[in-house]
Coordinates of C-alpha atoms and ligand atoms in Angstrom, one line a residue:
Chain A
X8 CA 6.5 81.7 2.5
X9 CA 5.5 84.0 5.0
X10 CA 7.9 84.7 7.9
X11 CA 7.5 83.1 11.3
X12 CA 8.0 83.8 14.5
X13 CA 9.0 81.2 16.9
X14 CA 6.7 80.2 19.7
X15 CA 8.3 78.4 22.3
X16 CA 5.6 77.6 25.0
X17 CA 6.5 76.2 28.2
X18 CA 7.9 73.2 28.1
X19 CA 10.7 73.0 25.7
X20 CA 12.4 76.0 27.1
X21 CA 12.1 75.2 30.1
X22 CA 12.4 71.6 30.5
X23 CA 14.0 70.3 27.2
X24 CA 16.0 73.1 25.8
X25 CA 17.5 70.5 23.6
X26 CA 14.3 71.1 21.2
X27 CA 14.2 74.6 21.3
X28 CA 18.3 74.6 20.0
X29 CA 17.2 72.3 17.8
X30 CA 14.5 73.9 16.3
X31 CA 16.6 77.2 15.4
X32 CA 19.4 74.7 13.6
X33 CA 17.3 73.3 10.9
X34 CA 15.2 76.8 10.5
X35 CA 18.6 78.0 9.9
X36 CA 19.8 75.3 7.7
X37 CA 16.3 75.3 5.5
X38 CA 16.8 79.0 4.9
X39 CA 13.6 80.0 6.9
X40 CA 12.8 83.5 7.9
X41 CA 12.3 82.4 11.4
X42 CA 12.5 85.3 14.5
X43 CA 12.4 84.8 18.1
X44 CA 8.8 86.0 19.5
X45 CA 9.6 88.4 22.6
X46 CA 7.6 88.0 25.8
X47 CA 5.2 85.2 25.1
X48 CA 3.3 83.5 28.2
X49 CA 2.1 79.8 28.1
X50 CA -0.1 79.2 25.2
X51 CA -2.3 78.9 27.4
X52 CA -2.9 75.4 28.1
X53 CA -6.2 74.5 26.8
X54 CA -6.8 71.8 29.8
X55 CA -6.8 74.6 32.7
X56 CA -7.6 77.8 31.0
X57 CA -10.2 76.7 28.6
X58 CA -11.3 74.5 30.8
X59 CA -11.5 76.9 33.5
X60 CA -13.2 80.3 31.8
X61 CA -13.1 80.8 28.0
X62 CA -12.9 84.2 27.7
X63 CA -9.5 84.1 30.0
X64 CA -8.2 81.3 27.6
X65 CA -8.9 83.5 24.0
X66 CA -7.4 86.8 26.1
X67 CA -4.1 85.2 26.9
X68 CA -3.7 83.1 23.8
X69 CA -5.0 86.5 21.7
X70 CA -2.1 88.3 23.8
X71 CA 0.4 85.7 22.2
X72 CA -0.9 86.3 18.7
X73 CA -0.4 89.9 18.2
X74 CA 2.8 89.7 19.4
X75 CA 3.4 88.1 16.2
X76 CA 0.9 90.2 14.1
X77 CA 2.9 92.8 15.4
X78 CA 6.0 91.8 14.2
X79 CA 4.3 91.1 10.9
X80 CA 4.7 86.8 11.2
X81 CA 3.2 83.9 11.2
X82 CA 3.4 81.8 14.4
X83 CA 5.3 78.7 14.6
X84 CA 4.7 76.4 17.3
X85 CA 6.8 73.0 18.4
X86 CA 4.2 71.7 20.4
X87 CA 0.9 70.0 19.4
X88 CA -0.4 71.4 22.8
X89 CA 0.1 75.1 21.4
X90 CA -0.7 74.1 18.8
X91 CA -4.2 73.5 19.3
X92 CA -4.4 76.3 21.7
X93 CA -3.6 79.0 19.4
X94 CA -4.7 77.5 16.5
X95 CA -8.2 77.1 18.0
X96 CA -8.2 80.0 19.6
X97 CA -7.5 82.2 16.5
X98 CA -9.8 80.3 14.8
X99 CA -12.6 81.1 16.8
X100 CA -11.5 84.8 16.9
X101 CA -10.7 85.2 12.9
X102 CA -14.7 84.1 12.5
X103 CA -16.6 85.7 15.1
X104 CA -16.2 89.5 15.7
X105 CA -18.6 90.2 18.9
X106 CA -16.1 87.3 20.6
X107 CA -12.7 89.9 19.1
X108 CA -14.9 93.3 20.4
X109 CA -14.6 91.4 23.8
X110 CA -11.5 90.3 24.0
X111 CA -10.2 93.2 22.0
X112 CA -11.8 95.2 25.3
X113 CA -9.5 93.5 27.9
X114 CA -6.4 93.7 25.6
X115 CA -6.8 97.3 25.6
X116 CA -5.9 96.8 29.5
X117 CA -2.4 96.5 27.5
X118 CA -2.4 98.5 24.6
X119 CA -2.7 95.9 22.7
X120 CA -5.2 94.8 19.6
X121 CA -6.2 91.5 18.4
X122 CA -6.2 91.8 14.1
X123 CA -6.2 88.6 13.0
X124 CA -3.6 89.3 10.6
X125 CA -1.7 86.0 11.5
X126 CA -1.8 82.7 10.9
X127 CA -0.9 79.8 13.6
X128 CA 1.5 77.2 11.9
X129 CA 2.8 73.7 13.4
X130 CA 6.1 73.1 12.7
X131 CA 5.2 69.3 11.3
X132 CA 2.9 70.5 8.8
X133 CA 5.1 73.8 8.1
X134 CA 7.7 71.2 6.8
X135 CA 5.3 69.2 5.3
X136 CA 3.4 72.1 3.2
X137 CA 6.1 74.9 3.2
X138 CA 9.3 73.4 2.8
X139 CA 8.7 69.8 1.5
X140 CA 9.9 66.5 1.7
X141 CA 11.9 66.8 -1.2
X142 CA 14.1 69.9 0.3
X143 CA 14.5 68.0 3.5
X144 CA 15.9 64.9 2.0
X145 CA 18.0 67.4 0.7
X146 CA 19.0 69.1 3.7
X147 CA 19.9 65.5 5.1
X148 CA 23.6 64.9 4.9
X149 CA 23.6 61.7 7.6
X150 CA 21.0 59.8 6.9
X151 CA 20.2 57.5 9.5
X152 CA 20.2 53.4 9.5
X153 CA 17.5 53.6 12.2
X154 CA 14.1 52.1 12.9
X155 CA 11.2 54.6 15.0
X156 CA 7.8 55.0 16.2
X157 CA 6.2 57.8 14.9
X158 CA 3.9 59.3 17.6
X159 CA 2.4 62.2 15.7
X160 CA 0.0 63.3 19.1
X161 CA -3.5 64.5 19.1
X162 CA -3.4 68.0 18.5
X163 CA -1.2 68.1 15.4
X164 CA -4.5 66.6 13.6
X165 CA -7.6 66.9 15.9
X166 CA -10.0 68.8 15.2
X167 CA -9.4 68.1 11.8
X168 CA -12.0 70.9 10.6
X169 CA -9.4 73.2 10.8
X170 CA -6.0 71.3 10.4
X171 CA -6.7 71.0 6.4
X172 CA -4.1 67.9 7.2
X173 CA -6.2 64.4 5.3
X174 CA -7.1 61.6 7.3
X175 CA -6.9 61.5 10.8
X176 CA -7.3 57.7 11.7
X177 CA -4.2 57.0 8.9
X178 CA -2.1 60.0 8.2
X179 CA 1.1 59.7 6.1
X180 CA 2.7 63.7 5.5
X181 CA 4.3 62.9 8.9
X182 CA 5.9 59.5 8.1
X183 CA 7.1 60.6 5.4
X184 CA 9.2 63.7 6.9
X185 CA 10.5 60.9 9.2
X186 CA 11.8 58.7 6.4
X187 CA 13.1 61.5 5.1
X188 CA 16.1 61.6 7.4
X189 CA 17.1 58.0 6.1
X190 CA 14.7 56.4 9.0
X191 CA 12.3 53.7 9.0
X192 CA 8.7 54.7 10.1
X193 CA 8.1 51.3 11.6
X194 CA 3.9 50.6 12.3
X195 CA 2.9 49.8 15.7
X196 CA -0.9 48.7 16.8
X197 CA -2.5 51.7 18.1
X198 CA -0.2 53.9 15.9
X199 CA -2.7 57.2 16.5
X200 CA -3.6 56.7 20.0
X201 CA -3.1 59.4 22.5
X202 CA 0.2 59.2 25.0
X203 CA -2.4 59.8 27.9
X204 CA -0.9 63.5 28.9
X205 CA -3.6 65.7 27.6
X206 CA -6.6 67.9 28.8
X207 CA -5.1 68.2 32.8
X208 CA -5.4 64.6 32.9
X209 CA -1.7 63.9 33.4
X210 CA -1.8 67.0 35.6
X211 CA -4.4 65.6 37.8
X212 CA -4.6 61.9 37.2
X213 CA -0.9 61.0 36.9
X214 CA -1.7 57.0 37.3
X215 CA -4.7 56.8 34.8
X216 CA -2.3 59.0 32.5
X217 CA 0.5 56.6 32.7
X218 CA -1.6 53.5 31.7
X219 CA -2.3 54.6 28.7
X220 CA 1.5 55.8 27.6
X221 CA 2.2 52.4 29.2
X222 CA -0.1 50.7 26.4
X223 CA 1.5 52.5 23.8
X224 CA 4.8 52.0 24.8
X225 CA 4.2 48.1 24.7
X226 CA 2.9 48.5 21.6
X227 CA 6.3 50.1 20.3
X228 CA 8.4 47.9 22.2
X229 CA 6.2 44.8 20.6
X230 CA 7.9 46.2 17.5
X231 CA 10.9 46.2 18.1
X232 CA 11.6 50.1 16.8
X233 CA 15.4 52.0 18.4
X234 CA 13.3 55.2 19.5
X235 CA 10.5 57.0 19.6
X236 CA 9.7 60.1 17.5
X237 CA 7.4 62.8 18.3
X238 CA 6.2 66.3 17.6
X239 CA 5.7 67.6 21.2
X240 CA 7.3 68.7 24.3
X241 CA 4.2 67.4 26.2
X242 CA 3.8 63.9 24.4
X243 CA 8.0 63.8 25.1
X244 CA 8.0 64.7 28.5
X245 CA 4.9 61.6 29.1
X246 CA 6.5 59.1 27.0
X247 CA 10.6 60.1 28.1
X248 CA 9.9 60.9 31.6
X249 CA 6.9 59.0 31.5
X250 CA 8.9 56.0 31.1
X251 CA 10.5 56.0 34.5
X252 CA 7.5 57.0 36.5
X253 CA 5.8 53.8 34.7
X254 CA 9.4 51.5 35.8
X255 CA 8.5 53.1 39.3
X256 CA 5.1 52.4 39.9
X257 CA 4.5 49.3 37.7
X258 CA 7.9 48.0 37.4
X259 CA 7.8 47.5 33.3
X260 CA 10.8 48.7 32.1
X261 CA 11.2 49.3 27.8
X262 CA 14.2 51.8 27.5
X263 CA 13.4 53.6 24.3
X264 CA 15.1 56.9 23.6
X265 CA 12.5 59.8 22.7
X266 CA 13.5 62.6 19.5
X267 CA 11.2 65.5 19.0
X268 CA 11.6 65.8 15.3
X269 CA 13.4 68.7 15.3
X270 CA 16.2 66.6 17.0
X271 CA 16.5 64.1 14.8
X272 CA 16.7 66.4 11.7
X273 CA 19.2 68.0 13.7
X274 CA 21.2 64.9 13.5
X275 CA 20.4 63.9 10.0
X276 CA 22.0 67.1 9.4
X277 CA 25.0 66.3 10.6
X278 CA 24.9 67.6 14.3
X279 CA 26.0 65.9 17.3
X280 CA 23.2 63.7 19.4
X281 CA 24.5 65.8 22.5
X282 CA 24.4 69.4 20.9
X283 CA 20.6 68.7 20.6
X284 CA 20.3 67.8 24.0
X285 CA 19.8 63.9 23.5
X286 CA 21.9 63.7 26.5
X287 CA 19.5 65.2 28.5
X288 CA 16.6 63.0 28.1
X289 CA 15.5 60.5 31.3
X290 CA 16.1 57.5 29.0
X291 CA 19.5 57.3 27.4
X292 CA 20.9 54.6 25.7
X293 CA 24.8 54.2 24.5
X294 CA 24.1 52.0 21.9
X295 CA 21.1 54.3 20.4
X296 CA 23.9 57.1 20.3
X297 CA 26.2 55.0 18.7
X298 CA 23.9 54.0 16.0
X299 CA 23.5 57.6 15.5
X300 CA 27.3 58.7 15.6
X301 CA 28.2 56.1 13.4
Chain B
X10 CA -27.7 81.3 37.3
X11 CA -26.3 78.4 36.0
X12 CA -28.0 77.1 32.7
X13 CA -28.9 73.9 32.6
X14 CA -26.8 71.9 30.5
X15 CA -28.9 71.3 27.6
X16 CA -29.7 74.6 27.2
X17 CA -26.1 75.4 27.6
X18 CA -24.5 73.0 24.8
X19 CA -27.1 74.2 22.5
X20 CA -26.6 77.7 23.1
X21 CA -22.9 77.2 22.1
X22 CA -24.2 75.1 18.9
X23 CA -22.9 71.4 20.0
X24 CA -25.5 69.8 19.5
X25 CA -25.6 66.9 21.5
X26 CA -29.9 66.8 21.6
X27 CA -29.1 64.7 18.2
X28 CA -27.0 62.2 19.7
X29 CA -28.1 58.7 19.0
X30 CA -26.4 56.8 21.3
X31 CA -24.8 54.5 19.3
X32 CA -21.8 54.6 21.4
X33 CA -19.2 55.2 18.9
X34 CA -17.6 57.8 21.1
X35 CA -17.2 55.5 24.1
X36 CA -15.7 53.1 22.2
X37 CA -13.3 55.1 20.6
X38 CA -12.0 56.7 23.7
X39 CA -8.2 55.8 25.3
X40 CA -9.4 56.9 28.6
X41 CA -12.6 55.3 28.8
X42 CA -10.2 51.8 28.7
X43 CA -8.8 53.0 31.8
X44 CA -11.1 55.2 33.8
X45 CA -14.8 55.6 34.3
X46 CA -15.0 57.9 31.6
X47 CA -17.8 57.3 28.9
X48 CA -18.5 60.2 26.2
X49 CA -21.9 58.2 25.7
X50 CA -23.3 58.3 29.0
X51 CA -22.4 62.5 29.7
X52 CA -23.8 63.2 26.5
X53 CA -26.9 61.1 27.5
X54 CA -26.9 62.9 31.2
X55 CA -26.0 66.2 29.7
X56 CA -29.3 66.1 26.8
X57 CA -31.2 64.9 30.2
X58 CA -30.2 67.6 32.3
X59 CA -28.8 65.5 35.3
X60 CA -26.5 67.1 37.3
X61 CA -23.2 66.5 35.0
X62 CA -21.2 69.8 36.6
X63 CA -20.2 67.8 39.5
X64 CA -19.1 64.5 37.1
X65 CA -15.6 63.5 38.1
X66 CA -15.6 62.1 34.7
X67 CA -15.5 65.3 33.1
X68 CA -11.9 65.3 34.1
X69 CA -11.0 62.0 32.6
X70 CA -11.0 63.2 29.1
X71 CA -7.2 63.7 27.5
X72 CA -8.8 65.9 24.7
X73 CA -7.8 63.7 21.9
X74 CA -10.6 64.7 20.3
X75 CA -10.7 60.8 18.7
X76 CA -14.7 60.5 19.9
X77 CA -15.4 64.1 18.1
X78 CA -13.6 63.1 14.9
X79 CA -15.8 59.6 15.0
X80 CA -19.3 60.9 15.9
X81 CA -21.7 60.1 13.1
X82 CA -23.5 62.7 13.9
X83 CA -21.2 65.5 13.7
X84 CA -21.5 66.2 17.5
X85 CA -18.6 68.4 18.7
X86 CA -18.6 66.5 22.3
X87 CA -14.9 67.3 23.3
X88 CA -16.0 71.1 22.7
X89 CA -19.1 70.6 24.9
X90 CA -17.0 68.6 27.6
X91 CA -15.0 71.6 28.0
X92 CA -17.4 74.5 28.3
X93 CA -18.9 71.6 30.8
X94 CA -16.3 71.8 32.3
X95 CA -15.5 75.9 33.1
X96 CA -19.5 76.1 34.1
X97 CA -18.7 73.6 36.5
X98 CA -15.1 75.1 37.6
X99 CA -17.8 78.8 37.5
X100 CA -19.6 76.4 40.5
X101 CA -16.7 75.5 42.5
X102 CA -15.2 72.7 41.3
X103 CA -11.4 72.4 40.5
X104 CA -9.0 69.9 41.3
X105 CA -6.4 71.0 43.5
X106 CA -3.8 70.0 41.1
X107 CA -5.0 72.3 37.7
X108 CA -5.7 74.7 40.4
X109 CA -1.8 75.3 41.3
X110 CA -1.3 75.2 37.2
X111 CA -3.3 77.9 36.9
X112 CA -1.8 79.3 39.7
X113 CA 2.0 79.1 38.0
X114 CA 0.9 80.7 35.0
X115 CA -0.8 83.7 36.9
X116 CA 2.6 83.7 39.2
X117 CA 4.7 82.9 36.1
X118 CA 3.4 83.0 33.0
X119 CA 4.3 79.5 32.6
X120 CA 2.6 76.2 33.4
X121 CA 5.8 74.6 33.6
X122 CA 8.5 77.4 34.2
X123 CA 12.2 77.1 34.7
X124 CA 14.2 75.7 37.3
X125 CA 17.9 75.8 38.0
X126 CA 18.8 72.3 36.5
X127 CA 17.5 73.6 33.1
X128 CA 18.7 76.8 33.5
X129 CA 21.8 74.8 34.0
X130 CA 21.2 72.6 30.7
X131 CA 20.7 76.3 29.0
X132 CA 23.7 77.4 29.6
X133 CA 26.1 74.0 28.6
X134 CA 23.9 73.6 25.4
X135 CA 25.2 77.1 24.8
X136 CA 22.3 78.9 25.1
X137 CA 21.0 82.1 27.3
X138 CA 19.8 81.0 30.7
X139 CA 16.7 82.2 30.2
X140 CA 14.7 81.7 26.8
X141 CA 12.8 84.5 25.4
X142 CA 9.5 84.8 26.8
X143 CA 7.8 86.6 30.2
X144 CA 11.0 84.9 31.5
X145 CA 13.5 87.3 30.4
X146 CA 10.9 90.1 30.6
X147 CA 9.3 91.5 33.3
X148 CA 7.2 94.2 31.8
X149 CA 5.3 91.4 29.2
X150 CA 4.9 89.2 32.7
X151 CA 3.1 92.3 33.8
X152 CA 1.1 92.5 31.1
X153 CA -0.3 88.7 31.5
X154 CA -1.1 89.4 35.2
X155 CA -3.1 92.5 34.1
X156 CA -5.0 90.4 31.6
X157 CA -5.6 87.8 33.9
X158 CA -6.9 90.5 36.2
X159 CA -9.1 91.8 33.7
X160 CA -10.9 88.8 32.7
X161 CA -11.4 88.2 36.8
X162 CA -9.7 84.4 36.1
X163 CA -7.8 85.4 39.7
X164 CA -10.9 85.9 41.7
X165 CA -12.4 82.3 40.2
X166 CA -8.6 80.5 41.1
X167 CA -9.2 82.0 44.6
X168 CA -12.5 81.2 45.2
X169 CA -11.9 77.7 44.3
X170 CA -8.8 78.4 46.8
X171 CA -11.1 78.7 49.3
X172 CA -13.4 76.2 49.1
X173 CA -11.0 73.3 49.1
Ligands
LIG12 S1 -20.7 59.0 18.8 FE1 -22.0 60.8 18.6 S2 -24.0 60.0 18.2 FE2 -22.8 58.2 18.9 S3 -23.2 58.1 21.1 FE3 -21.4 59.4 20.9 S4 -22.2 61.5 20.8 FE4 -23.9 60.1 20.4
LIG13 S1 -11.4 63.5 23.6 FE1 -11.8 62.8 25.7 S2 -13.7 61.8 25.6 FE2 -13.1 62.0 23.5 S3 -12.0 60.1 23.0 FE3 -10.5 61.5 23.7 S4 -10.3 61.1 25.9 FE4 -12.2 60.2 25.3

């Protein structure tokens, strides 16, 4: 197992540090070589810098990469968002060396140089392929009498060219993580659509956005799960903060608590709902917490 | 001198002169249920030629990439839509609110950087204030703003300043 270094991105730091704390507990508990990655920007964000001029998008995200080649790691990313950002972008770079020669000229601005010496991991599918279920279950001394949505987001799959993940329209690796902390992946109709955040369109288009989170969180509520578990700040932030934006402007209200699946481990492993942040989600529930403390 | 789209997709190898129009994408996109969004019809206008730089509908696309994944034909639309996209943001067009995203990440380095209440929730999850990226320091900040200079993305987020 190659080492990693951790790739926070923007909004886990700085909006749910909860993840990010997290994160770093069950690295540390799995035994991973894991390493904090010094100065990193946004990934960039695919849906205004690729959308806005490629070459900016592949320089920035490049930058972020050889920070990591540098320190001789693979990066790990929390976030389906940079995921597919750097993923894609060091995909594109790792197979086409006119495109490194260019952006290799501007990261010279910085004395830096793009490689392609490292690989961009997800921290779903590092689990999944690197550590195992088996190791998690375990790692899991609390496992947990609970019942969840799985939201698994676009990006952690799509484009599968390049994820090397199975099927898209009915994956399992990440269902089976989930039940691996003692909970019950519950299905829900529209399991693998998308919250509605992505590509600047929550950014831009907040109202459009928020119909379709408000579809899938129906379609969770219709069955009847405690919470909702995801793999990404941004899906988090859409369908935690999301919730309250839909009570505001279309008065449905569904109160469902929202884990990145870091969290949860977390708690499987035997730390406290609050020392992961859980506490500082928009939608709290008492009864959730109890269900987890007890 | 712009390209006209055609010519532009197929430069970039996405193909979309093979689509068939069989609609799959359309109906396999979230938005499309809730916007005016239809993959079917910009690949259609795009293979034609019309005038899809200035499509609002351009913007309506989440990136799931479900349509790309569905295509029989192997077309990488979400791809196209994209590079659609930044030749039309190379034309003007950018909506005011991914312009001031673009504009914290130039300022920043982050699309969504800190504020006090989370430097706050830092510091009683007992953790530094500030986590460690351009945040905690300056010189890598630097860095990004030369980069950002050097590819000329701060001239284009001006320009588009300027024409709003
Ligand atoms: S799914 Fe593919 S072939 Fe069918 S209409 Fe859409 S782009 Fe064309
Ligand atoms: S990637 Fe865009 S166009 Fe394609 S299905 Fe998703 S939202 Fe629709």
């Amino acid at each position: 197992m190659k080492p990693v270094s951790l790739f926070l991105g923007c909004i886990i730091p700085n909006r749910y540090p909860g993840i990010e704390k997290a994160t770093k507990i069950v690295l540390d508990e799995l035994g991973v070589d894991w390493a904090d990655l010094k100065g990193a920007s946004c990934c960039p964000a695919p849906g205004v810098f690729r959308s806005f001029d490629k070459v900016t998008w592949l320089t920035l995200a490049a930058r972020n990469i050889v920070l990591s080649e540098q320190m001789n790691r693979d990066v790990l990313t929390i976030c389906n968002g940079c995921f597919g950002s750097l993923s894609d972008a060091n995909h594109e770079l790792k197979n086409d060396h006119s495109l490194v020669k260019k952006i290799n000229k501007n990261l010279a601005e910085v004395n830096m140089e793009y490689s392609g010496t490292s690989d961009v991991r997800h921290i779903i599918e590092f689990f999944y392929k690197d550590i195992g279920v088996g190791k998690i279950k375990e790692a899991v001394t609390h496992p947990l009498d609970i019942k969840a949505a799985l939201h698994y987001g676009c990006h952690l799959i799509k484009p599968s060219r390049e994820r090397d993940l199975g099927t898209v329209e009915n994956p399992v690796f990440f269902d089976e993580l989930l039940e691996a902390t003692g909970a019950k992946s519950v299905e829900y109709e529209d399991k693998m659509a998308c919250c509605g955040a992505g590509g600047g369109v929550r950014s831009a288009l907040l109202d459009k956005s928020l119909e379709m989170s408000n579809a899938k969180l129906l379609h969770m509520a219709q069955a009847g799960v405690d919470c909702i578990i995801n793999a990404c700040p941004f899906c988090h932030l859409q369908l935690d903060f999301g919730q309250v934006e839909i009570k505001d402007k279309f008065g449905h209200e569904y109160n469902i608590p929202v884990l990145h699946y870091s969290q949860l481990l977390a708690i499987a492993m035997g730390h406290s709902p609050e020392s992961v942040g859980l506490d500082l989600n928009f939608i709290k529930k008492e009864e959730f917490m109890d269900k987890l403390g007890g | 001198m712009t390209k006209e789209p055609a010519n532009l997709l197929e430069d970039e190898g996405f193909s979309f002169l093979t689509c068939m129009q069989c609609g799959t994408c359309t109906g396999s996109c979230p938005s499309g249920r809730y916007t005016s969004l239809n993959t079917r019809r910009i690949v259609l206008s795009a293979r034609r030629n019309k005038d899809v730089y200035h499509d609002d509908d351009l913007w309506m696309c989440t990136t799931c990439y479900q349509c790309q994944e569905r295509c029989p034909r192997g077309i990488k639309i979400v791809d196209g839509i994209l590079t659609l996209r930044a030749e039309s943001v190379h034309l003007g067009v950018m909506l005011p609110a991914h312009r001031k995203v673009a504009e914290l990440v130039m300022d920043k380095g982050h699309a969504v950087p800190i504020n006090d209440a989370n430097r706050a929730n830092r510091k009683a999850l007992g953790m530094d204030e500030l986590p460690e990226t351009v945040h905690k320091y300056p010189q890598a900040l630097d860095h990004v703003k030369k980069l950002i200079k050097a590819t000329g993305f701060d001239k284009l987020i001006e320009e588009a300043g300027e024409q709003e």
